[in-house]
mmCIF file of C-alpha atoms in Angstrom:
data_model
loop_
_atom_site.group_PDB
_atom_site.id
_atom_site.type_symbol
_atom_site.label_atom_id
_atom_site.label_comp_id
_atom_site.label_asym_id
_atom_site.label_seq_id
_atom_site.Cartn_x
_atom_site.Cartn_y
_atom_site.Cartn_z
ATOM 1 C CA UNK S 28 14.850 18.000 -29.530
ATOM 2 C CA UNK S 29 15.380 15.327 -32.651
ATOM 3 C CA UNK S 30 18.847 14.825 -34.149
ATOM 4 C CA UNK S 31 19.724 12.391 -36.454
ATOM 5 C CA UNK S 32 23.281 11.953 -37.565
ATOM 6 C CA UNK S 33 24.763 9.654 -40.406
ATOM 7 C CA UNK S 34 21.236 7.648 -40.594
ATOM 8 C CA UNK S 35 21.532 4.491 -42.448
ATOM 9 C CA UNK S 36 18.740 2.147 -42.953
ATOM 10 C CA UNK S 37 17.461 -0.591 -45.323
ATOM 11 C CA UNK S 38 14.749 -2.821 -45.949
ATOM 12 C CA UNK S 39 16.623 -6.044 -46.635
ATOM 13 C CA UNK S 40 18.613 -5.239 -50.299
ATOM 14 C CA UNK S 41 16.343 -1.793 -50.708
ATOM 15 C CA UNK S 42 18.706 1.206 -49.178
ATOM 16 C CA UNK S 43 16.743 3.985 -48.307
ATOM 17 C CA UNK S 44 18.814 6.373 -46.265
ATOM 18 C CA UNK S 45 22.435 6.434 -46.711
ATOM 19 C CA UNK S 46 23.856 8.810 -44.304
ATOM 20 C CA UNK S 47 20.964 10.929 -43.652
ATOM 21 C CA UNK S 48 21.522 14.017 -41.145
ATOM 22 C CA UNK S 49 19.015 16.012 -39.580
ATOM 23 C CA UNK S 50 17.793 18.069 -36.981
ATOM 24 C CA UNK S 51 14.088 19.439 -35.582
ATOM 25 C CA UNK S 52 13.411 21.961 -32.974
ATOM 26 C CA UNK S 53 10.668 22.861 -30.227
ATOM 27 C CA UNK S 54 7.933 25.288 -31.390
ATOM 28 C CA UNK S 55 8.097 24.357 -35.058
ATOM 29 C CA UNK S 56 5.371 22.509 -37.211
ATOM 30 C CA UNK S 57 7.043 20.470 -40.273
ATOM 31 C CA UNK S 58 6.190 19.871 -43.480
ATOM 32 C CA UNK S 59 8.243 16.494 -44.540
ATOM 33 C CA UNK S 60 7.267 16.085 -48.259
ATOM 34 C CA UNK S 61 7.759 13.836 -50.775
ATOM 35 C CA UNK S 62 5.723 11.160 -53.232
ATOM 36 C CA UNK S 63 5.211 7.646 -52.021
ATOM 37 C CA UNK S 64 7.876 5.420 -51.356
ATOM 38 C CA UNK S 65 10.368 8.399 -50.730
ATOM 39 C CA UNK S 66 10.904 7.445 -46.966
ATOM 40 C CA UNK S 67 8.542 9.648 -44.776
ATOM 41 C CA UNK S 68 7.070 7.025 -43.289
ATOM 42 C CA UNK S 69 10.234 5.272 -42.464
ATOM 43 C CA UNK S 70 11.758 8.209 -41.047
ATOM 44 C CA UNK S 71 9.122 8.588 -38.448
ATOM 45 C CA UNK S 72 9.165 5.049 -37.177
ATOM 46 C CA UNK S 73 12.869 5.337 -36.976
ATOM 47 C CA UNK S 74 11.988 9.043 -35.117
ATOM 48 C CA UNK S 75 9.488 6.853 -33.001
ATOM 49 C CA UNK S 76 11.762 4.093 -32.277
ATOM 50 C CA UNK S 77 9.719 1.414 -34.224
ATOM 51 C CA UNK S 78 12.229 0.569 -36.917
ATOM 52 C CA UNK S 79 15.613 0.270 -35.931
ATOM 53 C CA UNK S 80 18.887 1.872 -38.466
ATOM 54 C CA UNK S 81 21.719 -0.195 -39.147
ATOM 55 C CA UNK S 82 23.993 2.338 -38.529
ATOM 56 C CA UNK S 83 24.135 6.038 -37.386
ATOM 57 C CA UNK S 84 22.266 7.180 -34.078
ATOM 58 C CA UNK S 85 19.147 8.972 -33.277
ATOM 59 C CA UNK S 86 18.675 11.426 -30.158
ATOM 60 C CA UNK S 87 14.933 12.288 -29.599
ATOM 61 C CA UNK S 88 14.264 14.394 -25.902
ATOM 62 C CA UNK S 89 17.563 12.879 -24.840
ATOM 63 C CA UNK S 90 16.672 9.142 -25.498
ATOM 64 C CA UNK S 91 17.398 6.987 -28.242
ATOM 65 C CA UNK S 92 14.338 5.994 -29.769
ATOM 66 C CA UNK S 93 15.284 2.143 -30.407
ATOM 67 C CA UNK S 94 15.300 1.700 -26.556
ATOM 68 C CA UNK S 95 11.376 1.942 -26.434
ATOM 69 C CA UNK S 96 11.890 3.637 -22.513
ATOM 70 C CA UNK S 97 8.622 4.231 -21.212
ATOM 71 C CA UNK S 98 9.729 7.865 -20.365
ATOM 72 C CA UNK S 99 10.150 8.209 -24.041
ATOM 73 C CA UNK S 100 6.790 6.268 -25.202
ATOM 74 C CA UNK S 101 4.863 8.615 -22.795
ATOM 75 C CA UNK S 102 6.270 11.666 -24.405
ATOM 76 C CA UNK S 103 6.054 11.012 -28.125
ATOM 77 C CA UNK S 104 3.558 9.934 -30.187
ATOM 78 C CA UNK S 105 2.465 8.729 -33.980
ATOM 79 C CA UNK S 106 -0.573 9.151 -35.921
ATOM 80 C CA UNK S 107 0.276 6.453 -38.413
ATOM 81 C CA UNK S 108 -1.067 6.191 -42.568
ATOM 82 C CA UNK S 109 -2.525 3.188 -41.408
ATOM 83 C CA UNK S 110 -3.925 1.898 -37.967
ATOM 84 C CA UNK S 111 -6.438 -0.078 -36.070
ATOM 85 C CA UNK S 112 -8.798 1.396 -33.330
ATOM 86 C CA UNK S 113 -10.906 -1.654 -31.284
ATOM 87 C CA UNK S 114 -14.431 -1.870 -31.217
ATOM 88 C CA UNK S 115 -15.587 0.366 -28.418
ATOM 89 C CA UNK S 116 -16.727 3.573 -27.189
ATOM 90 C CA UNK S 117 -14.692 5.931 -27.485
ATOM 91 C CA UNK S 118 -14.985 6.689 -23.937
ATOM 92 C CA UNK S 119 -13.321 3.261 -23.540
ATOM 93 C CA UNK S 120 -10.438 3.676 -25.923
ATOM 94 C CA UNK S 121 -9.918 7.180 -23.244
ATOM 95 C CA UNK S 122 -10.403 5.392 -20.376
ATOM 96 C CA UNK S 123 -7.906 2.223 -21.566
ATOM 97 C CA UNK S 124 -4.919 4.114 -23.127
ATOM 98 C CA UNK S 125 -5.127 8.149 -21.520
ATOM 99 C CA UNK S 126 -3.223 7.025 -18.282
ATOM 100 C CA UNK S 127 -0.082 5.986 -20.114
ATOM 101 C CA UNK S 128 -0.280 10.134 -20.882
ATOM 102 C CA UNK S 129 0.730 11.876 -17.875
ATOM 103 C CA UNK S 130 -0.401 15.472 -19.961
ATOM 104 C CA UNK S 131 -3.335 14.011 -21.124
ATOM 105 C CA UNK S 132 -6.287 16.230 -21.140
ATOM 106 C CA UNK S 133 -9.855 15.232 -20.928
ATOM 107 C CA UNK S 134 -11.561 19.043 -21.572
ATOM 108 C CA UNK S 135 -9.303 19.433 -24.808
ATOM 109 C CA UNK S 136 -9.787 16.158 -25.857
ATOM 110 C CA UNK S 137 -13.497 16.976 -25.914
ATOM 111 C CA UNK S 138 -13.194 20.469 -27.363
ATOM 112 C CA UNK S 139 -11.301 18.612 -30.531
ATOM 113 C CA UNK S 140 -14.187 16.133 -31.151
ATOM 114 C CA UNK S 141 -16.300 19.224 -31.352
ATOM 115 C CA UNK S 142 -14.222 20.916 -33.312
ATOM 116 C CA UNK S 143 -14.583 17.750 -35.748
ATOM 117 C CA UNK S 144 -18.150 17.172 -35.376
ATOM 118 C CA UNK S 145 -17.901 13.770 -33.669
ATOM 119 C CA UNK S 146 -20.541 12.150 -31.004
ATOM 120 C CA UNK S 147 -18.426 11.350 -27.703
ATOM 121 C CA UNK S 148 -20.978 8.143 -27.234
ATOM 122 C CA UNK S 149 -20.191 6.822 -30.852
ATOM 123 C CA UNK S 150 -18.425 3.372 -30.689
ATOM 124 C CA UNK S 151 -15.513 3.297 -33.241
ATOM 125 C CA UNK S 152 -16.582 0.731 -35.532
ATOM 126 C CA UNK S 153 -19.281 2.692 -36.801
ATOM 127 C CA UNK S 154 -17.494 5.388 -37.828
ATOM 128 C CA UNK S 155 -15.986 5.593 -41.297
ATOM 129 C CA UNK S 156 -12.168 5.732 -41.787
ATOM 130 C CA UNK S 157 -11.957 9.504 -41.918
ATOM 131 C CA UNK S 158 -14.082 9.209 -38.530
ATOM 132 C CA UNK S 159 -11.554 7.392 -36.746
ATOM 133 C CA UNK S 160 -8.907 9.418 -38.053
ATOM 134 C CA UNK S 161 -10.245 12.212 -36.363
ATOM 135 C CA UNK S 162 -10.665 10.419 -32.881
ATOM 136 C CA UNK S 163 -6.848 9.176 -33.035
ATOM 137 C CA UNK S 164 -5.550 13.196 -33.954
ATOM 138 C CA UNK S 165 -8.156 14.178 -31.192
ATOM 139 C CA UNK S 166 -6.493 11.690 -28.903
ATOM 140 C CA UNK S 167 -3.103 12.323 -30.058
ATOM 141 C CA UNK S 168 -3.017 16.308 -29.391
ATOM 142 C CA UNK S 169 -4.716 16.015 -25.822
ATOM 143 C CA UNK S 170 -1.890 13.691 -24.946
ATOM 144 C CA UNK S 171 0.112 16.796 -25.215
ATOM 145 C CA UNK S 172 3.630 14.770 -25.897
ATOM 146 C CA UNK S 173 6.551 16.928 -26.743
ATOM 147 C CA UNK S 174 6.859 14.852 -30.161
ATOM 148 C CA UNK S 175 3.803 14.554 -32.362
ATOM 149 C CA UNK S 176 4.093 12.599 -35.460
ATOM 150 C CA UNK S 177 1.749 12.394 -38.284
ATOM 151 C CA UNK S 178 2.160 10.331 -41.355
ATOM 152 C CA UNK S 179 -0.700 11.185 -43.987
ATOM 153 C CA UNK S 180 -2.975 12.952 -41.647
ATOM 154 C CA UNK S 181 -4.901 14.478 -44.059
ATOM 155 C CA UNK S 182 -5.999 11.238 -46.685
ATOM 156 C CA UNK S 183 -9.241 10.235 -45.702
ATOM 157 C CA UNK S 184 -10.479 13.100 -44.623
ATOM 158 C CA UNK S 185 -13.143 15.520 -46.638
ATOM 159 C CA UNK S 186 -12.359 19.217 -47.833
ATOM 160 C CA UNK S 187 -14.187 20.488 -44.706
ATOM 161 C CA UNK S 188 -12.166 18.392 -42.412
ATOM 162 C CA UNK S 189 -9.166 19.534 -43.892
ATOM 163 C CA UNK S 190 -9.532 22.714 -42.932
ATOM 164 C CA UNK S 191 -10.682 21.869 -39.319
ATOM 165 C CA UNK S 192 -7.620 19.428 -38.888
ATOM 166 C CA UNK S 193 -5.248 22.856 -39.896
ATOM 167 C CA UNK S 194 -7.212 24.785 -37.217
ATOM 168 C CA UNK S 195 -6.900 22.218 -34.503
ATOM 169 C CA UNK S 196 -3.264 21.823 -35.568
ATOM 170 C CA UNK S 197 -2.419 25.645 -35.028
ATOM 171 C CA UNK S 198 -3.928 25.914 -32.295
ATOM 172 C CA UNK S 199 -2.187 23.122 -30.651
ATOM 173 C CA UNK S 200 1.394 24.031 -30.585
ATOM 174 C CA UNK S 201 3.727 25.655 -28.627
ATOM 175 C CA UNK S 202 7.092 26.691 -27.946
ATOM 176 C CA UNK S 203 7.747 23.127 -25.835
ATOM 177 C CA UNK S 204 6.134 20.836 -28.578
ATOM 178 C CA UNK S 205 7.792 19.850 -31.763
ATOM 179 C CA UNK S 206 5.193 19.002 -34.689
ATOM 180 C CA UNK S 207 6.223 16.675 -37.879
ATOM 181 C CA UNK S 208 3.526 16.238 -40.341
ATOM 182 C CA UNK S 209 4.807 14.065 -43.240
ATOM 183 C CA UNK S 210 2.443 14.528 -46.850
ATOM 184 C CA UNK S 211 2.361 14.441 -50.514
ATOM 185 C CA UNK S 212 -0.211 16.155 -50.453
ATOM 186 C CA UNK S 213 1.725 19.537 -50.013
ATOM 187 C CA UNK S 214 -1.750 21.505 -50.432
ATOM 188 C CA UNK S 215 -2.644 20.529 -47.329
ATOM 189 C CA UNK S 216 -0.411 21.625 -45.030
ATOM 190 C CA UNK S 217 -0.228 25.540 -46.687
ATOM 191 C CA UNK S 218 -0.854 27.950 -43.737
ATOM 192 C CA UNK S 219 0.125 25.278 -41.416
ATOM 193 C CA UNK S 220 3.617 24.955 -41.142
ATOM 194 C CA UNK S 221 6.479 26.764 -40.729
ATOM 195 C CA UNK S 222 9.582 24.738 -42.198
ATOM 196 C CA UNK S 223 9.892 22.859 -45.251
ATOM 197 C CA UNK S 224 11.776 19.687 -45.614
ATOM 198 C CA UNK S 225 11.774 17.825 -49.279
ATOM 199 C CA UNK S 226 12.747 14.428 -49.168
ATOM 200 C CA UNK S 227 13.803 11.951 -52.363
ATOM 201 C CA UNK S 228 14.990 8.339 -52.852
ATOM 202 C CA UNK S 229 16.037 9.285 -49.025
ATOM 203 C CA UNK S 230 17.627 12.210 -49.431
ATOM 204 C CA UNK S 231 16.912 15.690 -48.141
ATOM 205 C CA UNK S 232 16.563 17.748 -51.475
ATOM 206 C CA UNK S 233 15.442 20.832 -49.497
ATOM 207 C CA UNK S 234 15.526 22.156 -45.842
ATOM 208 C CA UNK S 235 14.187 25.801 -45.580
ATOM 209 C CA UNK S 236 11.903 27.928 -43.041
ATOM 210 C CA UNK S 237 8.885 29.481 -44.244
ATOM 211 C CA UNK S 238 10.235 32.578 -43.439
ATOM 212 C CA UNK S 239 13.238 32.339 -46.053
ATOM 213 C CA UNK S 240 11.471 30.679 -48.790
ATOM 214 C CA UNK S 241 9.181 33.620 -48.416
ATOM 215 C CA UNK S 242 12.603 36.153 -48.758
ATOM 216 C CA UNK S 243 14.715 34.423 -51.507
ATOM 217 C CA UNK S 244 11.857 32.808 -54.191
ATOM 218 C CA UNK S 245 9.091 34.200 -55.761
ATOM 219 C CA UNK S 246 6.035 32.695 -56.997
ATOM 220 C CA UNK S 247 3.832 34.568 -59.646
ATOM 221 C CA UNK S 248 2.582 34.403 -62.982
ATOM 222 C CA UNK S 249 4.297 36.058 -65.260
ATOM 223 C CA UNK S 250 4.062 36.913 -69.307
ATOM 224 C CA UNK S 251 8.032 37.758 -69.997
ATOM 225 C CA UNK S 252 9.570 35.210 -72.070
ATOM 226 C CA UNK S 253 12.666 35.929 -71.217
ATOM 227 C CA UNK S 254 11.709 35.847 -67.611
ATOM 228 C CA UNK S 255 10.220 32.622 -68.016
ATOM 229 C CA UNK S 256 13.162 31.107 -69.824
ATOM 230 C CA UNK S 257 14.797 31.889 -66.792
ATOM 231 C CA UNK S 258 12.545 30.568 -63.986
ATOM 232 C CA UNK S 259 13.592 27.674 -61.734
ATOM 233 C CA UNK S 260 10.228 26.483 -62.764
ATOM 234 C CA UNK S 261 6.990 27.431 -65.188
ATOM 235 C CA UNK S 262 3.749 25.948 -65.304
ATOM 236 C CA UNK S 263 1.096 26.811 -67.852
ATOM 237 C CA UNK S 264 -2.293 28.224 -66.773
ATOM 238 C CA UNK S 265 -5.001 30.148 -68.208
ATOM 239 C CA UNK S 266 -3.618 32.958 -67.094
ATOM 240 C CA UNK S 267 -0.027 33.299 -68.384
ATOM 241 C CA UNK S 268 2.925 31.166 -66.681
ATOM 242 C CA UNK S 269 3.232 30.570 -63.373
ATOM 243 C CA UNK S 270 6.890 30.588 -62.418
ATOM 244 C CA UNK S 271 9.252 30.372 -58.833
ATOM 245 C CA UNK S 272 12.185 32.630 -59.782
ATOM 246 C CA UNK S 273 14.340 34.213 -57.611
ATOM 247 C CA UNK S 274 13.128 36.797 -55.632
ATOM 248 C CA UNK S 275 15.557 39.349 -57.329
ATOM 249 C CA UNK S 276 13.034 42.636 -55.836
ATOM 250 C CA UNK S 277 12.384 41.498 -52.869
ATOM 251 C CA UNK S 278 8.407 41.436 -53.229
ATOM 252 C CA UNK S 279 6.128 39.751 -51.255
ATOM 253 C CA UNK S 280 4.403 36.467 -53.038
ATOM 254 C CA UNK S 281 2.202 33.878 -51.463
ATOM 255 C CA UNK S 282 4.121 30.559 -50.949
ATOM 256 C CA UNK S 283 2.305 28.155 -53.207
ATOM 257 C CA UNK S 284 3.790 24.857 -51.662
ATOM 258 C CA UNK S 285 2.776 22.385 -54.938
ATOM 259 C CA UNK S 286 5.073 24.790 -57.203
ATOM 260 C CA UNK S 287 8.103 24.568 -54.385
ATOM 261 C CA UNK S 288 7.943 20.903 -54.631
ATOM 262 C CA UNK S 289 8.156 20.576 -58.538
ATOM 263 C CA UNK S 290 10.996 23.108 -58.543
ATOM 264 C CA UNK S 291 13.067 21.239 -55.861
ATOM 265 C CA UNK S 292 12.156 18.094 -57.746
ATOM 266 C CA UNK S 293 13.301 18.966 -61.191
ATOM 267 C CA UNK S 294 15.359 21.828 -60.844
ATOM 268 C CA UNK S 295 16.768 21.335 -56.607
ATOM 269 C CA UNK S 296 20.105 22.298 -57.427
ATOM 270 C CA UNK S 297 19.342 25.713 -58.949
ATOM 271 C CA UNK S 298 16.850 26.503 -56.143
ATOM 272 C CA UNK S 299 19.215 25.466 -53.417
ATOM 273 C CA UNK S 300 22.064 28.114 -54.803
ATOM 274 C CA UNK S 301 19.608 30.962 -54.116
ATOM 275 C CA UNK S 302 19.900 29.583 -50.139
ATOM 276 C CA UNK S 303 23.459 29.008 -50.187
ATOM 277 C CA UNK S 304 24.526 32.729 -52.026
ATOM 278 C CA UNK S 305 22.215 35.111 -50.333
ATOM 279 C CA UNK S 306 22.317 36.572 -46.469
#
């Protein structure tokens, strides 16, 4: 569905991805992570066709991106960090931009603004930033698009929104629709998604499912020095450390996505052999 090969792309002297390869699938929601200034964002607008590389190609539902085909546009779409809605209804900003959407769906649209708690006759300008937010996801998973992007859905809104936006999300995909939600704010997204993709300094420090994370690490506390001394990473807590480790017993542990991200981000290599050795 995406494929990037051998992505390069710059901002003037500032390199940011140097060769960058990567692939995402239908029926998948993704977690890209990574602190500010890491690339997310860039990778999506290259994804969505808005920023253009300097070398390498891009293949998204058979089009490349950079084109801006309106077979494409209608198909994909991008909740941005940062955007502007006009100053009308909302039944306005429907009635002006839904018929680009071939999928789009009116009853779903509706049943996400209830989901969120938001008037259908409020205008847009007097809603509050996390308000607005809400509308544009609303809007954005009606429009049913293969592609959905997201780029810091989850700043602006409260810790009761959060958890409405992860129950919209879930509900919302399916096997046809491919889901990228970039974040560093990896608590968010637990629960949510179902592949994990680190990136650094534009580079892909880690690219695992769920589903194997799950198998071949191991998240716990534990009070065993020598165990500890041996962890891929240990935090203190109240409680004894908190470690990932391998998962040498194959045991069951809750995926505690903060903890992955400091391990792949001061210890990647280490985690990454556990991948690359076992079945």
């Amino acid at each position: 569905m995406i494929t990037i090969h051998n992505l390069h792309f710059s901002y003037k002297k500032k390199k940011i991805f140097n060769g960058l390869s990567l692939s995402f699938s239908p029926g998948h929601i993704y977690g890209l992570l990574g602190k500010n200034g890491t690339g997310k964002s860039t990778l999506l607008k290259n994804i969505m066709g808005s920023l253009f590389p300097s070398q390498g190609s891009i293949n998204v539902l058979g089009y490349q991106p950079g084109k801006r085909q309106p077979a494409f546009l209608q198909d994909a779409f991008i909740v941005p960090e940062e955007f502007y809605l006009p100053d009308v209804a909302i039944e306005k900003f429907v009635s002006c931009n839904a018929p680009f959407y071939p999928r789009f769906s009116r009853p779903q649209f509706n049943t996400y603004l209830q989901e969120f708690d938001i008037p259908l006759e409020n205008s847009l300008q007097q809603m509050s930033y996390g308000q607005k937010k809400k509308v544009l996801i609303s809007f954005a998973l009606a429009c049913n698009t293969s592609i959905l992007l997201m780029d810091e859905p989850s700043n602006g809104l409260d810790i009761m929104s959060k958890s409405q936006f992860r129950k919209v999300i879930a509900g919302a995909i399916d096997d046809n629709k491919c889901v990228i939600i970039s974040t560093h704010q990896v608590k968010d997204l637990e629960n949510l998604i179902d592949r994990i993709t680190i990136i650094d300094e534009g580079n892909i420090l880690f690219d695992q499912t769920i589903d194997d994370i799950s198998s071949k690490l191991s998240f716990r506390i534990s009070f065993d020095d020598e165990e500890t001394k041996k962890a891929f990473y240990k935090e203190e807590s109240l409680k004894g450390n908190v470690i990932v480790a391998p998962n040498t017993y194959a045991e069951e542990s809750k995926i505690d996505l903060e903890l992955l991200y400091k391990a792949v981000v001061t210890n990647g290599n280490n985690v990454n052999t556990v991948f690359k050795n076992q079945p």
